Tab-separated table of C-alpha atoms and ligand atoms in Angstrom:
chain	number	residue	atom	x	y	z
A	1	UNK	CA	105.512	71.018	65.850
A	2	UNK	CA	108.912	72.015	66.961
A	3	UNK	CA	109.361	72.728	70.895
A	4	UNK	CA	112.281	74.367	72.200
A	5	UNK	CA	113.299	73.773	75.899
A	6	UNK	CA	115.640	76.283	77.438
A	7	UNK	CA	116.568	75.241	80.887
A	8	UNK	CA	118.790	76.963	83.429
A	9	UNK	CA	119.034	78.023	87.142
A	10	UNK	CA	118.053	81.627	85.936
A	11	UNK	CA	119.326	83.140	89.103
A	12	UNK	CA	118.195	85.655	87.883
A	13	UNK	CA	117.008	85.459	84.205
A	14	UNK	CA	119.118	87.950	82.131
A	15	UNK	CA	119.125	89.391	78.876
A	16	UNK	CA	121.666	86.705	77.724
A	17	UNK	CA	119.049	83.987	78.137
A	18	UNK	CA	116.270	86.175	76.452
A	19	UNK	CA	117.979	87.368	73.430
A	20	UNK	CA	119.465	83.829	72.702
A	21	UNK	CA	115.858	82.469	73.478
A	22	UNK	CA	114.285	84.896	71.038
A	23	UNK	CA	116.962	84.363	68.431
A	24	UNK	CA	116.581	80.605	68.675
A	25	UNK	CA	112.739	80.804	68.271
A	26	UNK	CA	113.141	82.819	64.971
A	27	UNK	CA	116.083	80.937	63.530
A	28	UNK	CA	114.854	77.246	64.422
A	29	UNK	CA	111.053	78.449	63.395
A	30	UNK	CA	109.877	77.017	66.792
A	31	UNK	CA	106.258	76.838	67.420
A	32	UNK	CA	106.666	76.757	71.140
A	33	UNK	CA	109.302	77.595	73.857
A	34	UNK	CA	109.461	76.272	77.246
A	35	UNK	CA	111.618	77.971	79.798
A	36	UNK	CA	112.644	75.478	82.618
A	37	UNK	CA	113.861	76.895	85.788
A	38	UNK	CA	116.001	74.402	87.455
A	39	UNK	CA	115.078	72.889	90.878
A	40	UNK	CA	118.487	71.648	92.302
A	41	UNK	CA	120.932	71.669	89.562
A	42	UNK	CA	123.238	68.738	89.671
A	43	UNK	CA	126.281	70.824	88.448
A	44	UNK	CA	125.704	74.020	90.605
A	45	UNK	CA	125.198	74.930	94.199
A	46	UNK	CA	122.829	77.405	94.831
A	47	UNK	CA	124.651	80.590	96.314
A	48	UNK	CA	123.720	81.553	99.900
A	49	UNK	CA	120.843	84.071	100.028
A	50	UNK	CA	119.579	82.888	96.630
A	51	UNK	CA	115.773	83.576	96.077
A	52	UNK	CA	113.410	80.880	96.755
A	53	UNK	CA	112.191	78.573	93.941
A	54	UNK	CA	108.759	80.283	93.758
A	55	UNK	CA	110.875	83.832	93.385
A	56	UNK	CA	113.178	82.362	90.591
A	57	UNK	CA	109.789	81.174	89.013
A	58	UNK	CA	108.228	84.315	89.199
A	59	UNK	CA	111.172	86.000	87.674
A	60	UNK	CA	111.257	83.545	84.746
A	61	UNK	CA	107.512	84.058	84.236
A	62	UNK	CA	108.118	88.060	84.052
A	63	UNK	CA	111.061	87.369	81.836
A	64	UNK	CA	109.146	85.036	79.544
A	65	UNK	CA	106.101	87.560	79.308
A	66	UNK	CA	108.591	90.225	78.343
A	67	UNK	CA	109.516	88.127	75.184
A	68	UNK	CA	106.201	89.181	74.076
A	69	UNK	CA	105.687	85.834	72.212
A	70	UNK	CA	102.079	85.410	73.336
A	71	UNK	CA	101.023	81.987	73.294
A	72	UNK	CA	104.252	80.496	71.961
A	73	UNK	CA	106.376	80.991	75.160
A	74	UNK	CA	105.732	79.605	78.494
A	75	UNK	CA	107.464	78.746	81.765
A	76	UNK	CA	107.336	75.161	83.159
A	77	UNK	CA	107.692	74.298	86.949
A	78	UNK	CA	108.441	70.594	86.111
A	79	UNK	CA	111.916	70.726	87.610
A	80	UNK	CA	111.179	72.986	90.364
A	81	UNK	CA	108.563	70.692	91.585
A	82	UNK	CA	110.768	67.568	91.462
A	83	UNK	CA	112.390	66.472	94.598
A	84	UNK	CA	116.348	66.280	94.781
A	85	UNK	CA	118.727	67.008	91.798
A	86	UNK	CA	117.317	68.013	88.614
A	87	UNK	CA	118.431	65.681	85.558
A	88	UNK	CA	117.847	66.945	81.908
A	89	UNK	CA	117.395	63.434	80.767
A	90	UNK	CA	114.275	62.947	83.177
A	91	UNK	CA	112.755	66.209	82.099
A	92	UNK	CA	113.111	65.305	78.329
A	93	UNK	CA	111.727	61.885	78.861
A	94	UNK	CA	108.695	63.727	80.775
A	95	UNK	CA	108.221	66.077	77.883
A	96	UNK	CA	108.634	63.387	75.285
A	97	UNK	CA	105.665	61.406	77.094
A	98	UNK	CA	103.616	64.635	77.281
A	99	UNK	CA	104.418	65.515	73.635
A	100	UNK	CA	105.134	61.920	71.996
A	101	UNK	CA	104.579	63.262	68.382
A	102	UNK	CA	106.616	66.425	68.544
A	103	UNK	CA	110.278	67.333	67.892
A	104	UNK	CA	112.107	68.509	70.907
A	105	UNK	CA	114.973	71.125	70.673
A	106	UNK	CA	117.179	71.462	73.679
A	107	UNK	CA	118.590	75.051	73.608
A	108	UNK	CA	121.829	75.698	75.669
A	109	UNK	CA	124.788	77.999	75.477
A	110	UNK	CA	128.484	77.130	75.166
A	111	UNK	CA	129.333	76.105	78.564
A	112	UNK	CA	126.482	73.528	78.632
A	113	UNK	CA	127.075	72.336	75.124
A	114	UNK	CA	130.651	71.701	75.844
A	115	UNK	CA	130.231	69.525	78.677
A	116	UNK	CA	127.015	67.583	77.313
A	117	UNK	CA	129.026	64.294	77.394
A	118	UNK	CA	129.453	64.796	81.452
A	119	UNK	CA	125.719	64.906	82.018
A	120	UNK	CA	123.652	61.811	83.231
A	121	UNK	CA	122.908	59.622	80.102
A	122	UNK	CA	123.898	61.852	77.279
A	123	UNK	CA	123.153	59.182	74.607
A	124	UNK	CA	119.615	59.109	75.717
A	125	UNK	CA	119.458	63.104	75.819
A	126	UNK	CA	120.490	62.947	72.173
A	127	UNK	CA	117.863	60.539	71.290
A	128	UNK	CA	115.283	62.467	72.761
A	129	UNK	CA	116.180	65.880	71.620
A	130	UNK	CA	117.928	67.907	68.900
A	131	UNK	CA	120.603	70.065	70.550
A	132	UNK	CA	120.799	73.664	69.401
A	133	UNK	CA	123.645	75.681	70.776
A	134	UNK	CA	124.813	79.342	70.657
A	135	UNK	CA	127.794	81.441	71.897
A	136	UNK	CA	127.611	83.336	75.175
A	137	UNK	CA	130.801	85.292	74.673
A	138	UNK	CA	132.435	86.957	71.749
A	139	UNK	CA	135.603	84.335	72.572
A	140	UNK	CA	133.014	81.335	71.960
A	141	UNK	CA	133.934	80.611	68.393
A	142	UNK	CA	131.730	79.036	65.965
A	143	UNK	CA	134.473	76.576	65.246
A	144	UNK	CA	134.461	75.610	69.050
A	145	UNK	CA	130.905	74.766	68.827
A	146	UNK	CA	131.046	72.946	65.436
A	147	UNK	CA	133.953	70.617	66.512
A	148	UNK	CA	131.573	69.738	69.589
A	149	UNK	CA	128.672	69.222	67.516
A	150	UNK	CA	130.636	66.831	65.263
A	151	UNK	CA	132.055	64.894	68.414
A	152	UNK	CA	128.499	64.566	69.754
A	153	UNK	CA	127.052	63.504	66.389
A	154	UNK	CA	129.666	60.687	65.998
A	155	UNK	CA	129.729	59.750	69.753
A	156	UNK	CA	126.033	59.795	70.374
A	157	UNK	CA	124.169	60.150	66.968
A	158	UNK	CA	123.190	63.540	68.154
A	159	UNK	CA	121.468	66.029	65.850
A	160	UNK	CA	123.088	69.278	66.401
A	161	UNK	CA	122.300	72.807	65.065
A	162	UNK	CA	124.998	75.652	65.958
A	163	UNK	CA	122.991	78.914	65.977
A	164	UNK	CA	124.888	82.168	64.979
A	165	UNK	CA	123.264	84.966	67.460
A	166	UNK	CA	122.937	88.259	65.780
A	167	UNK	CA	124.246	89.753	68.997
A	168	UNK	CA	126.001	88.074	71.843
A	169	UNK	CA	125.204	89.258	75.300
A	170	UNK	CA	128.070	88.346	77.317
A	171	UNK	CA	126.740	88.417	80.786
A	172	UNK	CA	126.302	85.861	83.580
A	173	UNK	CA	123.932	85.388	86.543
A	174	UNK	CA	126.949	85.211	88.796
A	175	UNK	CA	128.205	88.614	87.529
A	176	UNK	CA	124.844	90.132	87.742
A	177	UNK	CA	124.239	88.992	91.389
A	178	UNK	CA	127.369	90.945	92.046
A	179	UNK	CA	126.551	93.923	90.470
A	180	UNK	CA	123.006	94.026	91.985
A	181	UNK	CA	124.394	93.556	95.362
A	182	UNK	CA	126.571	96.949	94.824
A	183	UNK	CA	122.941	98.729	94.847
A	184	UNK	CA	123.938	101.071	92.445
A	185	UNK	CA	121.612	100.263	89.703
A	186	UNK	CA	124.291	99.030	87.469
A	187	UNK	CA	122.791	95.518	86.848
A	188	UNK	CA	119.483	96.859	85.494
A	189	UNK	CA	120.986	97.201	81.852
A	190	UNK	CA	121.362	93.515	81.563
A	191	UNK	CA	117.670	92.706	82.764
A	192	UNK	CA	114.537	92.852	81.493
A	193	UNK	CA	112.691	95.859	83.321
A	194	UNK	CA	110.132	94.092	85.024
A	195	UNK	CA	112.499	91.281	86.208
A	196	UNK	CA	114.591	94.140	87.875
A	197	UNK	CA	111.560	95.757	89.317
A	198	UNK	CA	110.563	92.413	90.956
A	199	UNK	CA	114.134	92.133	92.339
A	200	UNK	CA	113.782	95.591	93.935
A	201	UNK	CA	110.349	94.822	95.162
A	202	UNK	CA	111.398	91.734	96.847
A	203	UNK	CA	114.927	93.300	97.867
A	204	UNK	CA	116.508	90.085	96.359
A	205	UNK	CA	120.209	89.931	95.716
A	206	UNK	CA	120.971	92.360	98.513
A	207	UNK	CA	119.328	95.144	96.362
A	208	UNK	CA	117.669	96.598	99.770
A	209	UNK	CA	115.930	99.548	97.725
A	210	UNK	CA	113.888	101.933	99.914
A	211	UNK	CA	110.613	101.486	97.978
A	212	UNK	CA	109.281	104.874	99.551
A	213	UNK	CA	112.247	106.630	97.956
A	214	UNK	CA	112.831	105.265	94.505
A	215	UNK	CA	113.902	107.311	91.409
A	216	UNK	CA	111.558	107.482	88.633
A	217	UNK	CA	113.638	104.578	86.847
A	218	UNK	CA	113.425	102.311	89.713
A	219	UNK	CA	109.671	103.184	90.142
A	220	UNK	CA	109.002	102.470	86.577
A	221	UNK	CA	110.494	99.270	86.877
A	222	UNK	CA	108.543	98.279	89.869
A	223	UNK	CA	105.149	99.192	88.257
A	224	UNK	CA	106.234	97.143	85.144
A	225	UNK	CA	106.911	94.230	87.106
A	226	UNK	CA	103.357	94.143	88.592
A	227	UNK	CA	101.592	94.091	85.178
A	228	UNK	CA	101.750	92.018	82.024
A	229	UNK	CA	103.883	93.159	79.332
A	230	UNK	CA	101.328	93.754	76.846
A	231	UNK	CA	100.392	96.794	79.219
A	232	UNK	CA	103.845	98.345	79.447
A	233	UNK	CA	103.509	100.457	76.196
A	234	UNK	CA	100.360	102.119	77.466
A	235	UNK	CA	101.965	102.862	80.869
A	236	UNK	CA	104.980	104.313	79.244
A	237	UNK	CA	102.667	106.200	76.855
A	238	UNK	CA	100.694	107.829	79.744
A	239	UNK	CA	103.815	108.677	81.548
A	240	UNK	CA	105.196	110.483	78.361
A	241	UNK	CA	101.678	112.256	77.699
A	242	UNK	CA	101.370	113.135	81.233
A	243	UNK	CA	104.860	114.809	81.498
A	244	UNK	CA	104.016	116.725	78.114
A	245	UNK	CA	100.633	118.105	79.341
A	246	UNK	CA	102.313	118.927	82.784
A	247	UNK	CA	104.773	121.222	80.742
A	248	UNK	CA	101.771	122.635	78.663
A	249	UNK	CA	99.482	123.533	81.461
A	250	UNK	CA	102.245	124.304	84.199
A	251	UNK	CA	101.571	121.290	86.530
A	252	UNK	CA	104.341	119.357	88.522
A	253	UNK	CA	106.373	117.314	85.982
A	254	UNK	CA	107.384	114.809	88.644
A	255	UNK	CA	104.118	114.149	90.104
A	256	UNK	CA	102.577	113.689	86.400
A	257	UNK	CA	105.383	111.361	85.666
A	258	UNK	CA	105.096	109.235	88.954
A	259	UNK	CA	101.300	109.209	88.672
A	260	UNK	CA	101.665	108.117	84.825
A	261	UNK	CA	104.009	105.219	85.963
A	262	UNK	CA	101.781	104.063	88.625
A	263	UNK	CA	98.411	104.565	87.502
A	264	UNK	CA	97.687	100.945	86.366
A	265	UNK	CA	100.075	99.131	88.685
A	266	UNK	CA	97.132	96.783	90.047
A	267	UNK	CA	95.521	96.381	86.874
A	268	UNK	CA	95.612	92.690	86.816
A	269	UNK	CA	94.942	92.111	90.591
A	270	UNK	CA	91.893	89.675	91.008
A	271	UNK	CA	88.816	91.200	92.585
A	272	UNK	CA	89.807	89.650	95.893
A	273	UNK	CA	93.142	91.293	95.808
A	274	UNK	CA	91.642	94.726	95.149
A	275	UNK	CA	89.166	94.161	98.005
A	276	UNK	CA	91.646	93.036	100.402
A	277	UNK	CA	93.843	96.090	99.803
A	278	UNK	CA	90.951	98.540	100.145
A	279	UNK	CA	89.818	96.827	103.153
A	280	UNK	CA	93.360	96.990	104.698
A	281	UNK	CA	93.946	100.575	103.903
A	282	UNK	CA	90.376	101.648	104.781
A	283	UNK	CA	89.141	102.682	101.343
A	284	UNK	CA	85.541	102.922	101.184
A	285	UNK	CA	83.769	101.412	98.347
A	286	UNK	CA	80.209	101.663	96.932
A	287	UNK	CA	78.255	98.536	95.488
A	288	UNK	CA	79.235	99.496	91.787
A	289	UNK	CA	82.843	99.575	92.631
A	290	UNK	CA	82.860	96.510	94.578
A	291	UNK	CA	81.717	94.562	91.646
A	292	UNK	CA	83.762	96.165	89.058
A	293	UNK	CA	87.591	95.523	88.703
A	294	UNK	CA	88.044	98.520	86.054
A	295	UNK	CA	86.939	100.618	89.006
A	296	UNK	CA	88.722	98.681	91.837
A	297	UNK	CA	92.050	99.283	90.090
A	298	UNK	CA	92.120	102.908	90.562
A	299	UNK	CA	91.320	102.451	94.455
A	300	UNK	CA	93.937	99.821	95.225
A	301	UNK	CA	96.525	101.654	92.715
A	302	UNK	CA	96.106	104.722	94.642
A	303	UNK	CA	96.570	102.649	97.926
A	304	UNK	CA	99.761	101.167	96.565
A	305	UNK	CA	101.102	104.484	95.435
A	306	UNK	CA	100.635	105.749	98.969
A	307	UNK	CA	101.528	102.834	101.348
A	308	UNK	CA	104.009	100.768	99.287
A	309	UNK	CA	105.805	103.575	97.312
A	310	UNK	CA	105.074	106.687	99.541
A	311	UNK	CA	103.957	108.945	97.041
A	312	UNK	CA	102.521	112.239	97.722
A	313	UNK	CA	98.744	113.117	98.214
A	314	UNK	CA	98.645	114.665	94.538
A	315	UNK	CA	99.972	111.562	92.857
A	316	UNK	CA	97.728	109.344	94.903
A	317	UNK	CA	94.400	111.308	94.071
A	318	UNK	CA	95.507	111.393	90.494
A	319	UNK	CA	95.567	107.587	90.316
A	320	UNK	CA	92.337	107.451	92.501
A	321	UNK	CA	90.237	109.434	89.928
A	322	UNK	CA	91.832	108.536	86.696
A	323	UNK	CA	89.086	105.878	85.936
A	324	UNK	CA	85.930	107.592	86.918
A	325	UNK	CA	86.718	111.419	87.174
A	326	UNK	CA	85.064	113.347	89.842
A	327	UNK	CA	83.386	116.969	90.280
A	328	UNK	CA	85.901	119.692	90.567
A	329	UNK	CA	89.256	117.827	89.616
A	330	UNK	CA	92.499	119.174	90.235
A	331	UNK	CA	94.913	120.095	87.422
A	332	UNK	CA	96.886	116.930	87.832
A	333	UNK	CA	93.874	114.649	87.993
A	334	UNK	CA	92.643	116.073	84.764
A	335	UNK	CA	96.030	115.598	83.170
A	336	UNK	CA	96.162	111.862	84.225
A	337	UNK	CA	92.425	111.258	83.202
A	338	UNK	CA	93.104	112.742	79.910
A	339	UNK	CA	96.471	111.105	79.385
A	340	UNK	CA	94.971	107.704	79.885
A	341	UNK	CA	92.554	108.296	77.292
A	342	UNK	CA	94.566	109.700	74.431
A	343	UNK	CA	98.320	108.509	75.007
A	344	UNK	CA	100.205	107.730	71.715
A	345	UNK	CA	99.123	103.902	71.678
A	346	UNK	CA	95.484	104.736	71.744
A	347	UNK	CA	93.388	104.263	68.471
A	348	UNK	CA	89.724	104.762	68.244
A	349	UNK	CA	87.336	107.010	66.547
A	350	UNK	CA	87.509	110.613	67.991
A	351	UNK	CA	90.927	110.308	69.605
A	352	UNK	CA	92.526	112.989	67.151
A	353	UNK	CA	90.033	115.580	68.666
A	354	UNK	CA	90.890	114.685	72.182
A	355	UNK	CA	94.476	115.049	71.477
A	356	UNK	CA	93.863	118.419	69.868
A	357	UNK	CA	91.668	119.692	72.767
A	358	UNK	CA	93.946	118.223	75.372
A	359	UNK	CA	96.535	121.032	74.346
A	360	UNK	CA	94.360	123.770	73.605
A	361	UNK	CA	91.481	123.497	76.150
A	362	UNK	CA	92.055	121.009	78.864
A	363	UNK	CA	88.566	121.208	80.442
A	364	UNK	CA	86.793	120.792	77.171
A	365	UNK	CA	89.164	117.634	76.514
A	366	UNK	CA	88.081	116.034	79.905
A	367	UNK	CA	84.345	116.932	79.266
A	368	UNK	CA	84.545	115.159	75.793
A	369	UNK	CA	86.382	112.179	77.402
A	370	UNK	CA	83.824	111.661	80.206
A	371	UNK	CA	80.871	112.097	77.403
A	372	UNK	CA	82.527	109.784	75.242
A	373	UNK	CA	82.858	107.215	78.078
A	374	UNK	CA	79.150	107.545	79.181
A	375	UNK	CA	78.184	107.162	75.721
A	376	UNK	CA	80.094	103.984	75.485
A	377	UNK	CA	78.811	102.580	78.709
A	378	UNK	CA	75.350	103.228	77.892
A	379	UNK	CA	75.729	101.631	74.650
A	380	UNK	CA	77.159	98.519	76.320
A	381	UNK	CA	74.357	98.575	78.865
A	382	UNK	CA	76.841	99.073	81.787
A	383	UNK	CA	76.110	101.284	84.727
A	384	UNK	CA	77.355	104.880	84.793
A	385	UNK	CA	79.500	105.595	87.959
A	386	UNK	CA	78.026	108.682	89.784
A	387	UNK	CA	81.696	110.276	89.807
A	388	UNK	CA	81.727	109.986	86.159
A	389	UNK	CA	78.335	111.733	85.626
A	390	UNK	CA	79.109	114.070	88.574
A	391	UNK	CA	82.328	115.072	86.724
A	392	UNK	CA	80.711	115.899	83.615
A	393	UNK	CA	77.934	117.701	85.057
A	394	UNK	CA	80.340	119.847	87.347
A	395	UNK	CA	82.183	120.910	84.047
A	396	UNK	CA	79.014	121.652	82.041
A	397	UNK	CA	77.738	123.888	85.199
A	398	UNK	CA	80.968	125.769	85.374
A	399	UNK	CA	80.798	126.624	81.522
A	400	UNK	CA	83.793	124.384	81.063
A	401	UNK	CA	81.975	121.659	78.950
A	402	UNK	CA	81.385	121.346	75.208
B	501	LIG	P1	125.460	81.312	86.695
B	501	LIG	O1	126.285	82.529	86.346
B	501	LIG	O2	124.636	81.361	87.900
B	501	LIG	O3	126.122	80.007	86.360
B	501	LIG	P2	124.447	81.544	84.017
B	501	LIG	O4	124.357	83.053	83.586
B	501	LIG	O5	125.442	80.709	83.299
B	501	LIG	O6	124.231	81.401	85.361
B	501	LIG	P3	122.125	79.656	83.599
B	501	LIG	O7	120.764	79.973	84.179
B	501	LIG	O8	123.172	78.744	84.381
B	501	LIG	O9	122.800	81.167	83.657
B	501	LIG	O10	122.326	79.432	82.278
B	501	LIG	C1	121.146	78.690	81.605
B	501	LIG	C2	121.501	78.456	80.098
B	501	LIG	O11	121.663	79.741	79.551
B	501	LIG	C3	122.758	77.806	79.865
B	501	LIG	O12	122.543	76.909	78.601
B	501	LIG	C4	123.605	78.842	79.468
B	501	LIG	O13	124.700	78.582	78.685
B	501	LIG	C5	122.757	79.838	78.798
B	501	LIG	N1	123.227	81.190	78.774
B	501	LIG	C6	123.603	81.775	79.962
B	501	LIG	N2	124.012	83.182	79.926
B	501	LIG	C7	123.840	83.298	78.568
B	501	LIG	C8	124.305	84.229	77.687
B	501	LIG	N3	124.728	85.637	78.274
B	501	LIG	N4	124.192	84.274	76.295
B	501	LIG	C9	123.601	83.166	75.982
B	501	LIG	N5	123.332	82.043	76.669
B	501	LIG	C10	123.497	82.093	77.756
């Protein structure tokens, strides 16, 4: 097995790190990639006001997840947990003991590769791992890297691979910290959206965003930072579908967009987190809701929309009812309910009929969605929430069902 180790201060992790890591995985045929945020790096002083180690770890986890490499990529806190300065040779020794049979590849950009002879125990580093180097800037020529590779091979018996990146991303964390501090959103283009959202939510690097007055882009980044990357396509799909439906049926487009963006923001919370949130904001729960995370995320999501992001009542209610539905739903509530059901990434028998109805007869589309849910839950032996049955009954009683 080939294991790549990509260490860095990651203060913050940016697209230069991510695109080079992804290319290295493909080009070297790595079976596993370990991103390793440094504790106290020996060669750098952490700038004042830097995030805590836990915050850097969290950002690297979000960045890693955004690679969508599933089980292949992971983040290690080995160096963060180590007392004092972090030396790569100690990390490689520990990984070698953990994976004695596997080939280790140490990944690094030009700046690190060109100074490797100055690190602690370069000979031992070269005996423990292959070195894989890539350019950071257009001015880092392949020739420069090849000369250093030859030197390290001759001096330490290193095994080096120079990786030609398909695209060089000339950005550094230092530049990015400056850009972020300006607070004009310029830094976002160099970051995974979820990392940018996390930075905004925590107010890192002097961003000081007012979370209750975010524009749509920043709100989206915040929402994406709260869920696993595998859910991002769905959230973007609901947003897109909700806006189209709002246009079709004359609902408020901005509310539709923001409801779509936030509807699943607490999807991966634990039951305890949902309950604590509902308790804190006085949201009453019935016994079925208390036991069921699927139902709980609509309640806690609505509370977060209101109390953290300052959304208006229409948006919060659309999020509140997006899972169960309820009797006599508002236009926006129906739009979010059905958008969640039939957004472009959904694939199941009957979705085409839902899509057709959503644009021709919204009441009947919602009624069909509710009936399909009830049928599915019944087949699986699950309890039907009274609001779901109530929503369908209401539509039928008012001649709006199927
Ligand atoms: P700082 O500006 O704070 O020094 P940095 O941007 O150099 O940070 P680090 O976390 O120190 O980032 O770098 C970790 C590793 O990532 C190093 O091997 C570095 O060469 C590499 N690296 C950093 N930026 C890029 C980039 N834009 N493209 C490719 N590799 C990069």
